[in-house]
PDB file of C-alpha atoms in Angstrom:
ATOM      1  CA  UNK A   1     -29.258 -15.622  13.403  1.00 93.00           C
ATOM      2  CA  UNK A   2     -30.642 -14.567  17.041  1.00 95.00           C
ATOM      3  CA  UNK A   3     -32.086 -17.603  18.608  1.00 95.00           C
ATOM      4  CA  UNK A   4     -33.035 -18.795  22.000  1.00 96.00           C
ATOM      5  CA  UNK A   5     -34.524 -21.715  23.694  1.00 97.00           C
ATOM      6  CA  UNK A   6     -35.984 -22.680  26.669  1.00 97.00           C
ATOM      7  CA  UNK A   7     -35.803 -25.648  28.885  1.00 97.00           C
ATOM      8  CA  UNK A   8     -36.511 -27.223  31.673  1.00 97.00           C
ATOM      9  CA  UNK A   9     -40.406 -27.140  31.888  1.00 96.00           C
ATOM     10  CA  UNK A  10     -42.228 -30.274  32.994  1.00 96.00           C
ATOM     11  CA  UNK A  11     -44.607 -30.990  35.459  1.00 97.00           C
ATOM     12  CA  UNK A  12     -44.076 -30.354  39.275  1.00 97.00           C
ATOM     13  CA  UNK A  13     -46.356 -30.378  42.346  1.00 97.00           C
ATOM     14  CA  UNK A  14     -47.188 -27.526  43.976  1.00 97.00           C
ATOM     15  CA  UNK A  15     -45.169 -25.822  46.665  1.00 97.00           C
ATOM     16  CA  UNK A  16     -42.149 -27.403  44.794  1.00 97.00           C
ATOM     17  CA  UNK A  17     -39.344 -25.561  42.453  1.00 97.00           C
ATOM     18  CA  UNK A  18     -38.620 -25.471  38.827  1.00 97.00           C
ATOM     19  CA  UNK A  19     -35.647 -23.405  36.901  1.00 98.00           C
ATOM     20  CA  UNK A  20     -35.972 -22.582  33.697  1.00 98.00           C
ATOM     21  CA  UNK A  21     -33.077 -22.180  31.286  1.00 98.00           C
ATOM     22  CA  UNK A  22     -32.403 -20.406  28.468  1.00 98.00           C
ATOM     23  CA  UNK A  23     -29.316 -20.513  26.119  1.00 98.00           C
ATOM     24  CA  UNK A  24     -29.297 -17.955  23.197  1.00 98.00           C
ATOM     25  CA  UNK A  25     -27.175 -17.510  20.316  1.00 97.00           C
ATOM     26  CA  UNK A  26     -26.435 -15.205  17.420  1.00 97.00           C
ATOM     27  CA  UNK A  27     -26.022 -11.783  19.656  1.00 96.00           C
ATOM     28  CA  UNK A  28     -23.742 -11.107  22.688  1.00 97.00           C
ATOM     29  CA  UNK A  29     -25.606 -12.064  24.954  1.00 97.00           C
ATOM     30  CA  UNK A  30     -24.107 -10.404  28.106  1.00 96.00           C
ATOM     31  CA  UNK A  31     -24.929  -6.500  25.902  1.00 96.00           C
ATOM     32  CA  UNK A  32     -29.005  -7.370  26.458  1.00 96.00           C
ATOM     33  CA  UNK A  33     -31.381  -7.023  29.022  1.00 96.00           C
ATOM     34  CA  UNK A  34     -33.830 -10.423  28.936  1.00 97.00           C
ATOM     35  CA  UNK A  35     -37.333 -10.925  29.499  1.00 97.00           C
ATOM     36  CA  UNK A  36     -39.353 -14.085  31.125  1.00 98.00           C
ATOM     37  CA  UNK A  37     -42.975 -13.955  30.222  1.00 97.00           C
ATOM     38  CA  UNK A  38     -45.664 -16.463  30.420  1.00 96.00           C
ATOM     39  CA  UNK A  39     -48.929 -17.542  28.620  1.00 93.00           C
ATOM     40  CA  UNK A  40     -50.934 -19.742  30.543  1.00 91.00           C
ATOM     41  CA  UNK A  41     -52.943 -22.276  28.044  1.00 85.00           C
ATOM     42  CA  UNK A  42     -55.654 -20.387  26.037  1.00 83.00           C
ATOM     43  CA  UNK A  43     -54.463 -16.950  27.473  1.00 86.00           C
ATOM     44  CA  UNK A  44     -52.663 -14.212  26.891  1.00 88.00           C
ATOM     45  CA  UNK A  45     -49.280 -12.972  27.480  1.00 92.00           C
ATOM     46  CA  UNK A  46     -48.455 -12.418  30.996  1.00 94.00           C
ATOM     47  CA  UNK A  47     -44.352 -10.515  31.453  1.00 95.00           C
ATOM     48  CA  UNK A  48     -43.078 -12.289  34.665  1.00 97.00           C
ATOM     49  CA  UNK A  49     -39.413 -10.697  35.542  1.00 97.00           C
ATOM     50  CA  UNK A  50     -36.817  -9.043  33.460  1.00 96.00           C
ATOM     51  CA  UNK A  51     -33.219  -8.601  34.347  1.00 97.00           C
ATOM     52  CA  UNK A  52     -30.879  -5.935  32.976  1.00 96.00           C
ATOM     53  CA  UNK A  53     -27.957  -6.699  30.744  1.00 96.00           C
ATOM     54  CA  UNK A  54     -25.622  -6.965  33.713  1.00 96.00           C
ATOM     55  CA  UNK A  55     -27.783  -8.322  36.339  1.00 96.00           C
ATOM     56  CA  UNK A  56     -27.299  -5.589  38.659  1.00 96.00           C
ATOM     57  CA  UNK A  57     -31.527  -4.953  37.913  1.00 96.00           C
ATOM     58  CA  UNK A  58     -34.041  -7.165  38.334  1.00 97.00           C
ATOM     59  CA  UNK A  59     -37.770  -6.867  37.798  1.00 96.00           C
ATOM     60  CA  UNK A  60     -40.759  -9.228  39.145  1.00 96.00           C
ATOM     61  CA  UNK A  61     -44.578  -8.819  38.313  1.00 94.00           C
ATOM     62  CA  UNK A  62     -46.477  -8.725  41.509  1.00 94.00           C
ATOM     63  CA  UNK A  63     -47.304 -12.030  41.439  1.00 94.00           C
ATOM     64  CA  UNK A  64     -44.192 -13.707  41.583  1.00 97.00           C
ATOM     65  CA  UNK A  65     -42.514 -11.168  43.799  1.00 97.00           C
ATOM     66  CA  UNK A  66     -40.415 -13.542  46.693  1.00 97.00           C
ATOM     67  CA  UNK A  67     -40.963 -16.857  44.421  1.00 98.00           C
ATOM     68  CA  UNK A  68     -39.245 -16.413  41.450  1.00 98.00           C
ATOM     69  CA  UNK A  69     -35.857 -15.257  41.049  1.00 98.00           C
ATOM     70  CA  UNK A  70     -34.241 -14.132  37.389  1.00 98.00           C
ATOM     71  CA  UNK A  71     -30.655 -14.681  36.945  1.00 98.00           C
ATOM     72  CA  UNK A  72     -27.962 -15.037  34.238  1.00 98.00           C
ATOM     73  CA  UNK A  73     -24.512 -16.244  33.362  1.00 98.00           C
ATOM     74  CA  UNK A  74     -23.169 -14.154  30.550  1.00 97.00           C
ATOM     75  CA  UNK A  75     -20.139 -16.270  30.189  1.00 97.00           C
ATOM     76  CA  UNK A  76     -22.643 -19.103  29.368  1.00 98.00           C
ATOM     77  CA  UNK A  77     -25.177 -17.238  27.321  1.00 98.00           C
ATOM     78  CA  UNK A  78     -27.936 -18.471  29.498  1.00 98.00           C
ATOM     79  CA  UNK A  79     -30.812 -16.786  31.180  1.00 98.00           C
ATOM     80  CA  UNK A  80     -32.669 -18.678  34.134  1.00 98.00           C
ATOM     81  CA  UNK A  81     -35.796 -18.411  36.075  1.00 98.00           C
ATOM     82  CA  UNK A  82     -36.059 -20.375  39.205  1.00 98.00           C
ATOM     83  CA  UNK A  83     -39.387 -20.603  40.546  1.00 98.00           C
ATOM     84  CA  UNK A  84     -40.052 -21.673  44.008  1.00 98.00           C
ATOM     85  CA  UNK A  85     -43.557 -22.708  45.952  1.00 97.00           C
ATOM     86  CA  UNK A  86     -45.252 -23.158  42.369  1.00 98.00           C
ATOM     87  CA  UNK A  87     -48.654 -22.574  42.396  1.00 97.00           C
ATOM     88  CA  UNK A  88     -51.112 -23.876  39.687  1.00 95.00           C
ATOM     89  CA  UNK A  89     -51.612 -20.698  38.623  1.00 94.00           C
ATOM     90  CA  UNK A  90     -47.970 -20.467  37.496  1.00 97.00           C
ATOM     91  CA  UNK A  91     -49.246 -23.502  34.963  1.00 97.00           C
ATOM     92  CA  UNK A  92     -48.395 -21.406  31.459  1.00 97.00           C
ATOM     93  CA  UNK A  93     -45.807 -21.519  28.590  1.00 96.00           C
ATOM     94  CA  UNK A  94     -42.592 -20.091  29.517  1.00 97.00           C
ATOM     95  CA  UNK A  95     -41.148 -17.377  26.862  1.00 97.00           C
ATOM     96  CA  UNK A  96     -37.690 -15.760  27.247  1.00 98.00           C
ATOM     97  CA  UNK A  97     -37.535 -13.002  25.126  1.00 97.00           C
ATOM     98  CA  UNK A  98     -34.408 -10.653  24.324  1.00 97.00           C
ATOM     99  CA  UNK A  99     -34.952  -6.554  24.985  1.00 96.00           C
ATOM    100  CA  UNK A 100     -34.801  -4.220  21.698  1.00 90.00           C
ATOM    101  CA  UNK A 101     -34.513  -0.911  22.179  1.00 81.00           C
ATOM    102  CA  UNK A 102     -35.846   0.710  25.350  1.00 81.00           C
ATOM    103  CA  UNK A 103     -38.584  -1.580  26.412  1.00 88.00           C
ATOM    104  CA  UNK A 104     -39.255  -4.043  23.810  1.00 92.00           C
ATOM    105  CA  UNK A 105     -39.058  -7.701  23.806  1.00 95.00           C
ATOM    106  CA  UNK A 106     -37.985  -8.258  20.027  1.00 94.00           C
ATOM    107  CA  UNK A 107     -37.097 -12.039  19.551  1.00 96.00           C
ATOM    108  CA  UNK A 108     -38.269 -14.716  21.770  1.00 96.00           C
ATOM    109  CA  UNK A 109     -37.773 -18.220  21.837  1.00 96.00           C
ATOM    110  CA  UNK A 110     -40.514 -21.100  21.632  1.00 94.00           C
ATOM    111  CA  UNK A 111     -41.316 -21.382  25.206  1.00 95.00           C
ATOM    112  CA  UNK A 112     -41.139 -24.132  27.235  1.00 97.00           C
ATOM    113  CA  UNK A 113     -44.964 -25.607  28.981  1.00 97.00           C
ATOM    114  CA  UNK A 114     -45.219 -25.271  33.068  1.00 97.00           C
ATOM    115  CA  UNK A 115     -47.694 -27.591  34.601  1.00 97.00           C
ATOM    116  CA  UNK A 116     -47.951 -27.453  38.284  1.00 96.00           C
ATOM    117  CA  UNK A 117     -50.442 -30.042  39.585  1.00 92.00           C
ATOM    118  CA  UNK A 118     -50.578 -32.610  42.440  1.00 89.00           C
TER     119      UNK A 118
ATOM    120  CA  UNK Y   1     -51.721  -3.652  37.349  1.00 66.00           C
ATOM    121  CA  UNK Y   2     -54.532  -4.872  35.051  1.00 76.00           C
ATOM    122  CA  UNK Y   3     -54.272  -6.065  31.571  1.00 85.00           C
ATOM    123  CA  UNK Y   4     -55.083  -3.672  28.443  1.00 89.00           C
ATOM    124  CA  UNK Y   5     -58.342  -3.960  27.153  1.00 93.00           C
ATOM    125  CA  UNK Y   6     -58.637  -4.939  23.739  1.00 95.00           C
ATOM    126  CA  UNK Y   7     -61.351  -6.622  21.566  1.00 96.00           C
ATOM    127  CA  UNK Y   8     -61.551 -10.574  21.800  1.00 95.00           C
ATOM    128  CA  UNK Y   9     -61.935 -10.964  18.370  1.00 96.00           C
ATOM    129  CA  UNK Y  10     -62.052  -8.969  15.116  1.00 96.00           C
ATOM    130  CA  UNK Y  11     -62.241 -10.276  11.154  1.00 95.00           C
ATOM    131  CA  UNK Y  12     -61.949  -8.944   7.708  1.00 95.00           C
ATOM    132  CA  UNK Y  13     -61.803 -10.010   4.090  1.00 96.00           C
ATOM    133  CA  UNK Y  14     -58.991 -10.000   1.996  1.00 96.00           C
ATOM    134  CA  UNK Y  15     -57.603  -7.072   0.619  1.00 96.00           C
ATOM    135  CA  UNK Y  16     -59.828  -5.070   3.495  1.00 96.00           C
ATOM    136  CA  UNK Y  17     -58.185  -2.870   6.435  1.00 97.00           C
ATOM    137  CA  UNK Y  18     -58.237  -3.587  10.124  1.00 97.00           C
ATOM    138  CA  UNK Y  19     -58.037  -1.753  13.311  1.00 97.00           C
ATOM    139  CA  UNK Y  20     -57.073  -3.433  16.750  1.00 98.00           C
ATOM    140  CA  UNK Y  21     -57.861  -1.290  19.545  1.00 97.00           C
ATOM    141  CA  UNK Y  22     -55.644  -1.611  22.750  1.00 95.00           C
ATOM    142  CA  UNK Y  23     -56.984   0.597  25.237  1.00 93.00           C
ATOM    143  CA  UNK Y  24     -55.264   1.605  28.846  1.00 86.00           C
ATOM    144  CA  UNK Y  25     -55.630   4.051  31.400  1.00 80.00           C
ATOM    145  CA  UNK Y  26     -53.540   7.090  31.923  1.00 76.00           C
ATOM    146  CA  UNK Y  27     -51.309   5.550  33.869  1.00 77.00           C
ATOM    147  CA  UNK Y  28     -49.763   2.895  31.222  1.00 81.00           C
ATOM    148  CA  UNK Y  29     -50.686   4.065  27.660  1.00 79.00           C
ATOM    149  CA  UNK Y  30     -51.415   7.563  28.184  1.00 76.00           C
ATOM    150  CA  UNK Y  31     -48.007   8.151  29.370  1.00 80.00           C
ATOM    151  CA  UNK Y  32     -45.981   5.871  27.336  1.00 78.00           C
ATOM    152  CA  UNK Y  33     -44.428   6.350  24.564  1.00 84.00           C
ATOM    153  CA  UNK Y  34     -43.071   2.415  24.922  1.00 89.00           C
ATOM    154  CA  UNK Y  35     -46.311   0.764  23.218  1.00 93.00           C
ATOM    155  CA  UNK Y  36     -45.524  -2.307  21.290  1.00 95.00           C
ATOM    156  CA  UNK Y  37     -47.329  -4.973  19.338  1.00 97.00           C
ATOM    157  CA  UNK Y  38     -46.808  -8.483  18.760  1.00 97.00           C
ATOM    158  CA  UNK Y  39     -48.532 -11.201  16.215  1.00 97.00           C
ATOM    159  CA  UNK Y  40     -49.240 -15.107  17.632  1.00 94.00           C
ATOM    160  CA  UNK Y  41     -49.897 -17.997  15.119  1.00 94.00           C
ATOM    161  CA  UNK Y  42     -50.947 -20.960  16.334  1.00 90.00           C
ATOM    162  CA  UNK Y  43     -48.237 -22.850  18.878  1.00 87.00           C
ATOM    163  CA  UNK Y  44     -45.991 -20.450  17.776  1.00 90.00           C
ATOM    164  CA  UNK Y  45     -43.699 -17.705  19.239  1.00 90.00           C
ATOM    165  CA  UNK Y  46     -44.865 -14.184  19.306  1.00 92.00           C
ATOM    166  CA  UNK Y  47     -43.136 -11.437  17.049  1.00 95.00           C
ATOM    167  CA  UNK Y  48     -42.501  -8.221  17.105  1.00 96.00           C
ATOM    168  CA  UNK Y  49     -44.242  -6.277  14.346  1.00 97.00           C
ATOM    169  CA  UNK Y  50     -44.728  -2.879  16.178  1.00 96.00           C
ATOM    170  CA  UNK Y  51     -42.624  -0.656  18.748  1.00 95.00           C
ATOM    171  CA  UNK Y  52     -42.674   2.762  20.244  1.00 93.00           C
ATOM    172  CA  UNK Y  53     -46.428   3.160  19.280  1.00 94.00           C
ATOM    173  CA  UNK Y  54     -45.808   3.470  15.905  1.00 95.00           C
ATOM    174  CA  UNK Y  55     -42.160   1.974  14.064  1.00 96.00           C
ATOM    175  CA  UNK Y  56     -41.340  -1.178  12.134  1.00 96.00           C
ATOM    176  CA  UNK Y  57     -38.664  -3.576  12.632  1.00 93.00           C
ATOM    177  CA  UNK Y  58     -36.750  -4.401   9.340  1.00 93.00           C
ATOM    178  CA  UNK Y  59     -38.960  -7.362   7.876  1.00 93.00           C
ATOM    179  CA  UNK Y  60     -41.934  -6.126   8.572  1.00 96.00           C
ATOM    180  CA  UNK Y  61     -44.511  -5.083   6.236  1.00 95.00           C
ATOM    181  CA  UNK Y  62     -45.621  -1.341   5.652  1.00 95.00           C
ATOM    182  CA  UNK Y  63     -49.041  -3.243   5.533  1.00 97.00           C
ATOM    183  CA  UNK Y  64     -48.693  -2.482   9.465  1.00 97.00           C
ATOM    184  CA  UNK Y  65     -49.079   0.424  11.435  1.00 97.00           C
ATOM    185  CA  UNK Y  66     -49.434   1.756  15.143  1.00 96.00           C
ATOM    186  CA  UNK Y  67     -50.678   4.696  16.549  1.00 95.00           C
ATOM    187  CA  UNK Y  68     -52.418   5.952  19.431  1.00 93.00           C
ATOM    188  CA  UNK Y  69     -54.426   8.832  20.796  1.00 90.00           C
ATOM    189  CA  UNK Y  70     -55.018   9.546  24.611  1.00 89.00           C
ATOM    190  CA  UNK Y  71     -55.183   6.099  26.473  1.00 90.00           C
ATOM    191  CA  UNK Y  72     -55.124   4.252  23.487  1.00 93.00           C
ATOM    192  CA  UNK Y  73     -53.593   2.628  21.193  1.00 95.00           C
ATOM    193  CA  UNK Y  74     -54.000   1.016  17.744  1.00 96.00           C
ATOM    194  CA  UNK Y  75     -52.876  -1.705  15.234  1.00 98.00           C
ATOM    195  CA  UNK Y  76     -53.853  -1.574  11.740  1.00 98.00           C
ATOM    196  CA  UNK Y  77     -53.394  -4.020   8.947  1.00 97.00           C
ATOM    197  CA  UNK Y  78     -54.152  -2.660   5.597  1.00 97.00           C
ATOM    198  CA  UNK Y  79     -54.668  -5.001   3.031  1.00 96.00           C
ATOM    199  CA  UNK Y  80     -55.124  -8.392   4.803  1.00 97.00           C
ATOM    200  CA  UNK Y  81     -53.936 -11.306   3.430  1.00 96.00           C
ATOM    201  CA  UNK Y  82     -54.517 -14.850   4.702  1.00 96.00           C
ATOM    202  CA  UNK Y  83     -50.872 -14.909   6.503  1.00 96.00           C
ATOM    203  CA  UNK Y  84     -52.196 -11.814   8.636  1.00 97.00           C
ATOM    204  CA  UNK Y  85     -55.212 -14.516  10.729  1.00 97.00           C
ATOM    205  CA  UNK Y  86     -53.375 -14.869  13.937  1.00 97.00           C
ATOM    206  CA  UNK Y  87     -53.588 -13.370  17.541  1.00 95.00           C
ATOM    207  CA  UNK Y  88     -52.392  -9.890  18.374  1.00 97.00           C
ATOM    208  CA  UNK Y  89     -51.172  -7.890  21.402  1.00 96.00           C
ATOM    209  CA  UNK Y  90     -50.491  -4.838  22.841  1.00 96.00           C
ATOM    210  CA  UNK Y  91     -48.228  -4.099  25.569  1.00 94.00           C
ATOM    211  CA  UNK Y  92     -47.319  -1.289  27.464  1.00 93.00           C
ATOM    212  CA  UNK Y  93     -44.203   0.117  29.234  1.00 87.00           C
ATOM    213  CA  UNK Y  94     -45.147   2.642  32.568  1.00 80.00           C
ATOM    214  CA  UNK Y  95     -42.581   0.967  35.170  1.00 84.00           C
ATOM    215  CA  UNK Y  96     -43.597  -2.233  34.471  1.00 88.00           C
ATOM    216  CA  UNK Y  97     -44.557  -3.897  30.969  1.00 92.00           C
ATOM    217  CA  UNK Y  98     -48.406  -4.720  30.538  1.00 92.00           C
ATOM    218  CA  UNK Y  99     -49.931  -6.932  27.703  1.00 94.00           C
ATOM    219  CA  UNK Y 100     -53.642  -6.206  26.217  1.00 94.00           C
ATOM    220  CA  UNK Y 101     -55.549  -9.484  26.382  1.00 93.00           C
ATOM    221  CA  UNK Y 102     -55.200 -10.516  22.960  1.00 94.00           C
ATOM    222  CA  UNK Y 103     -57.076 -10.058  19.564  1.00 96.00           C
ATOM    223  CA  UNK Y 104     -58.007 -13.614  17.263  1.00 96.00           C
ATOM    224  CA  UNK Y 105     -58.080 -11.930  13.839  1.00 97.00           C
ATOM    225  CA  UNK Y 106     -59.714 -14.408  11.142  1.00 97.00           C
ATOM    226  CA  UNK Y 107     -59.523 -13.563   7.903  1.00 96.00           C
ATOM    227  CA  UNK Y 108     -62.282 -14.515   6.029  1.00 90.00           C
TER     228      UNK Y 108
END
């Protein structure tokens, strides 16, 4: 069955870096586009970046534009989200999620918890 | 751009129908046809229960149903059932994917 999860969340200070990781399994992986979005505690969903199933394009929400960089390995089945001069507003739950269809993010994984704070 | 709008919070009985409004502007759901919906439970992943406005994945009950007029769109649940009390959202493909803020449906 399609499943992937997240790692690498913890807590960091700001101005520093995180990456994110996310393996899947049960799809080939490298046929998919793949989504990061975020949900920052007792909020709704915010989509940060998505990159297509290639890599060749790459996505950002405003907000993360020049900080946060989407990648992938498709010979490792892992998506990855490094994010640079973290903010405390980037203090959220961590979702990858896999594209459906055109432009639909139809399984996601359990999210891993951000916490940028000094 | 800005979040959808849609309402906080909405409840219903068992057995009764709900509507979740997820309302946009005409540049995000007015011109797509790329409107999805997703259902929260507590600490819990999101799924997909809606896409392109108004089809089901395999799975998911008929119970469900999008659709959407203008600048926006909706979620219904016909004949709520306990399982149903979760959080729902909307988002919205126009060159860049949009959420709604979220619903809390309680089923009372």
């Amino acid at each position: 069955q399609v499943q992937l999860v997240e790692s690498g969340g913890g807590v960091v200070q700001p101005g520093r870096s995180l990456r994110l990781s996310c393996v899947v399994s049960g799809f080939t992986f490298g046929s998919y586009g793949m989504y990061w979005v975020r949900q920052s505690p007792g909020k709704g969903l915010e989509w940060v970046a998505f990159i297509s199933y290639d890599g060749s394009n790459k996505y950002y929400v405003d907000s993360v534009k020049g900080r946060f960089t989407i990648s992938r390995d498709n010979s490792k089945n892992t998506l990855y989200l490094q994010m640079d001069s973290l903010r405390a507003e980037d203090r959220a739950v961590y979702y990858c999620a896999r594209q459906g269809g055109w432009y639909v993010l139809d399984y996601w994984g359990r999210g891993t918890l951000v916490t940028v704070s000094s | 751009q800005s979040a959808l709008t849609q309402p906080r919070s909405l409840s219903g009985s068992p057995g009764q129908s709900v509507t979740i409004s997820c309302s946009g502007n005409n540049s995000d759901v007015g011109v797509s046809n790329y409107v999805s919906w997703y259902q929260q439970h507590p600490d819990k992943a999101p799924k997909l229960i809606i896409y392109d406005v108004d089809k089901r994945p395999s799975g998911v009950p008929d119970r469900f149903s999008g659709s959407k007029s203008g600048n926006t769109a909706s979620l219904t649940i016909t004949g709520l059932q306990s399982e149903d009390e979760a959080d729902y959202y909307c988002c919205s493909y126009a060159g860049t994917w949009v959420f709604g803020g979220g619903t809390t449906l309680t089923v009372l």
